[in-house]
Every structure is written in C-alpha cells, then in structure tokens.
CSV table of C-alpha atoms in Angstrom, one decimal:
chain,number,residue,atom,x,y,z
A,102,MET,CA,1.7,-9.1,-23.5
A,103,SER,CA,2.8,-10.8,-26.7
A,104,LYS,CA,1.2,-14.0,-25.6
A,105,ARG,CA,-1.6,-12.8,-23.4
A,106,TYR,CA,-2.9,-9.8,-25.4
A,107,ASP,CA,-1.5,-9.9,-28.9
A,108,GLU,CA,-2.7,-13.5,-29.6
A,109,PHE,CA,-6.2,-12.3,-28.5
A,110,ALA,CA,-6.1,-9.0,-30.3
A,111,ARG,CA,-4.8,-10.2,-33.7
A,112,PRO,CA,-7.8,-12.2,-34.8
A,113,LEU,CA,-10.1,-9.3,-33.8
A,114,GLY,CA,-8.2,-6.8,-35.8
A,115,LEU,CA,-7.0,-4.9,-32.7
A,116,PRO,CA,-3.6,-3.3,-32.5
A,117,SER,CA,-0.7,-5.1,-30.9
A,118,HIS,CA,0.4,-4.0,-27.4
A,119,ASP,CA,2.7,-1.0,-27.1
A,120,LEU,CA,3.7,-1.3,-23.4
A,121,PRO,CA,7.3,-1.3,-22.2
A,122,GLN,CA,8.7,-4.5,-20.6
A,123,ARG,CA,7.8,-4.5,-16.9
A,124,PRO,CA,10.8,-4.4,-14.6
A,125,PRO,CA,11.3,-7.3,-12.1
A,126,PRO,CA,9.6,-6.9,-8.8
A,127,ASP,CA,12.8,-6.3,-6.8
A,128,GLN,CA,13.7,-3.5,-9.1
A,129,LEU,CA,10.3,-1.8,-8.7
A,130,ILE,CA,10.5,-2.1,-4.9
A,131,ARG,CA,14.0,-0.6,-4.8
A,132,TYR,CA,12.9,2.3,-7.1
A,133,ALA,CA,9.8,3.0,-5.0
A,134,VAL,CA,11.8,3.0,-1.7
A,135,LYS,CA,14.5,5.2,-3.1
A,136,HIS,CA,12.4,7.7,-5.0
A,137,GLU,CA,8.9,7.6,-3.5
A,138,ALA,CA,9.4,6.8,0.2
A,139,ASP,CA,9.4,10.4,1.4
A,140,ARG,CA,6.2,11.2,-0.6
A,141,LEU,CA,4.4,8.1,0.6
A,142,ARG,CA,5.4,8.7,4.2
A,143,ALA,CA,4.2,12.3,4.0
A,144,GLU,CA,0.9,11.2,2.4
A,145,LEU,CA,0.3,8.7,5.2
A,146,VAL,CA,1.1,11.2,7.9
A,147,GLU,CA,-1.2,13.9,6.3
A,148,SER,CA,-4.0,11.4,5.8
A,149,ARG,CA,-4.0,10.4,9.4
A,150,ALA,CA,-5.5,7.1,8.1
A,151,PRO,CA,-5.8,4.5,10.9
A,152,LEU,CA,-5.5,1.7,8.3
A,153,PHE,CA,-3.1,1.2,5.4
A,154,ILE,CA,-4.1,-1.6,3.0
A,155,THR,CA,-1.4,-3.0,0.7
A,156,LEU,CA,-2.3,-4.9,-2.4
A,157,GLY,CA,0.3,-7.5,-3.3
A,158,ASN,CA,3.8,-8.4,-2.2
A,159,GLU,CA,5.5,-5.4,-3.9
A,160,ALA,CA,3.3,-2.9,-2.1
A,161,LEU,CA,3.8,-4.9,1.2
A,162,ALA,CA,7.6,-4.7,0.8
A,163,VAL,CA,7.4,-0.9,0.1
A,164,ALA,CA,5.2,-0.4,3.1
A,165,ALA,CA,7.6,-2.2,5.3
A,166,ALA,CA,10.4,0.0,4.1
A,167,VAL,CA,8.4,3.3,4.3
A,168,LEU,CA,7.1,2.5,7.7
A,169,GLY,CA,10.3,1.0,9.0
A,170,ALA,CA,8.0,-1.8,10.3
A,171,GLU,CA,8.3,-5.5,10.8
A,172,LEU,CA,5.7,-6.7,8.3
A,173,PRO,CA,5.5,-10.1,6.7
A,174,ASP,CA,8.1,-10.7,3.9
A,175,ALA,CA,5.3,-11.9,1.7
A,176,LEU,CA,1.6,-12.7,1.7
A,177,SER,CA,0.5,-16.1,2.7
A,178,HIS,CA,-2.6,-17.9,1.5
A,179,ASP,CA,-2.9,-19.8,4.8
A,180,SER,CA,-5.0,-18.8,7.9
A,181,SER,CA,-2.8,-15.7,8.5
A,182,TYR,CA,-4.2,-14.1,5.3
A,183,GLY,CA,-6.0,-10.8,6.2
A,184,SER,CA,-4.3,-10.4,9.5
A,185,LEU,CA,-3.7,-6.9,10.8
A,186,HIS,CA,-0.2,-5.7,11.6
A,187,ARG,CA,0.7,-2.7,13.8
A,188,ALA,CA,3.2,-0.1,12.7
A,189,ARG,CA,4.0,3.4,13.8
A,190,ILE,CA,4.4,6.6,11.7
A,191,ASP,CA,5.0,10.1,13.0
A,192,GLY,CA,4.5,8.9,16.6
A,193,ARG,CA,1.1,7.3,16.0
A,194,ALA,CA,-0.1,3.7,15.4
A,195,ILE,CA,-1.3,2.6,12.1
A,196,ASP,CA,-2.7,-0.8,11.2
A,197,VAL,CA,-1.4,-2.5,8.0
A,198,LEU,CA,-3.7,-4.9,6.2
A,199,PRO,CA,-1.8,-6.9,3.5
A,200,LEU,CA,-4.2,-8.2,0.9
A,201,VAL,CA,-3.7,-9.9,-2.5
A,202,HIS,CA,-3.5,-7.7,-5.5
A,203,PRO,CA,-6.9,-7.8,-7.3
A,204,GLY,CA,-5.1,-8.7,-10.6
A,205,GLN,CA,-3.9,-12.0,-9.0
A,206,ARG,CA,-6.5,-14.5,-10.2
A,207,ALA,CA,-4.9,-17.8,-9.1
A,208,GLU,CA,-7.4,-20.0,-7.5
A,209,VAL,CA,-5.5,-20.4,-4.3
A,210,TRP,CA,-5.5,-16.6,-3.8
A,211,LEU,CA,-9.1,-16.2,-4.8
A,212,ARG,CA,-10.0,-18.8,-2.2
A,213,ALA,CA,-7.9,-17.2,0.5
A,214,HIS,CA,-9.4,-13.8,-0.1
A,215,GLU,CA,-13.0,-15.2,-0.1
A,216,ASN,CA,-12.3,-17.1,3.1
A,217,TRP,CA,-11.0,-13.9,4.7
A,218,ARG,CA,-14.1,-12.0,3.5
A,219,ALA,CA,-16.4,-14.7,4.9
A,220,SER,CA,-14.7,-14.5,8.2
A,221,LEU,CA,-15.5,-10.8,8.5
A,222,THR,CA,-19.2,-11.5,8.6
A,223,GLU,CA,-19.1,-14.4,11.0
C-alpha cells in the first residue's frame, strides 16, 4: 500500500493508508480451513446451492479443503479456465466453478476470463 496507494494519495492531500500487512496466501488458507471450514460447510449445506463459484486461488484451495474434493491446485489461464468440477457435500452433488478474482487485473487473466465469457454465448 505504501507504493500503490500512498504515492497516489500524498499529492492529493489524502491520508496515508492504515491497513495491516496482509498475511501470505498459505497462512490465510490455513486459517480459513482451521477456523472457518465448519461454518462454510454449514452455509453451503443450508443454501442447497447447486453451484459454488470460487474467486481466486486462495478461495479455490479453501473450497477443496472444505468440500474434501479433488479440485485444481490453482487456476490456469489456458483452455481449462472456467471448467466446472463436481464435488459432494452432505450427500449431494455440487458444481464448483473456479474463476479469477475480480481484483486480478493482469492482461493474461482478463483475456482468459473474457474468452470464457464469450464461450458461454456461442
């Protein structure tokens, strides 16, 4: 944030950032699995949603652990992007759709997502 926000904010007279340092992804995943898995599983069961969309690799890793499912280890920007994966929860099937996090603005991911969207209308 010091580089991305503060350098932008300073000339405009805006306050400097006040956010804590973001933990590394593997630490966030471990925390979510350890402390949030039961709640997440219960919410999925209660929702009876037929589709679970994950946004980004961290959410995908947590979903794999929560569902006990074999999901991709990470998103790929190749032709497999936007593929559905089947999992089971509480005795019923649920489709998992791993997508890129909307905050990921790298051109390769924007292109992969746009190609996937275009394929839905073909």
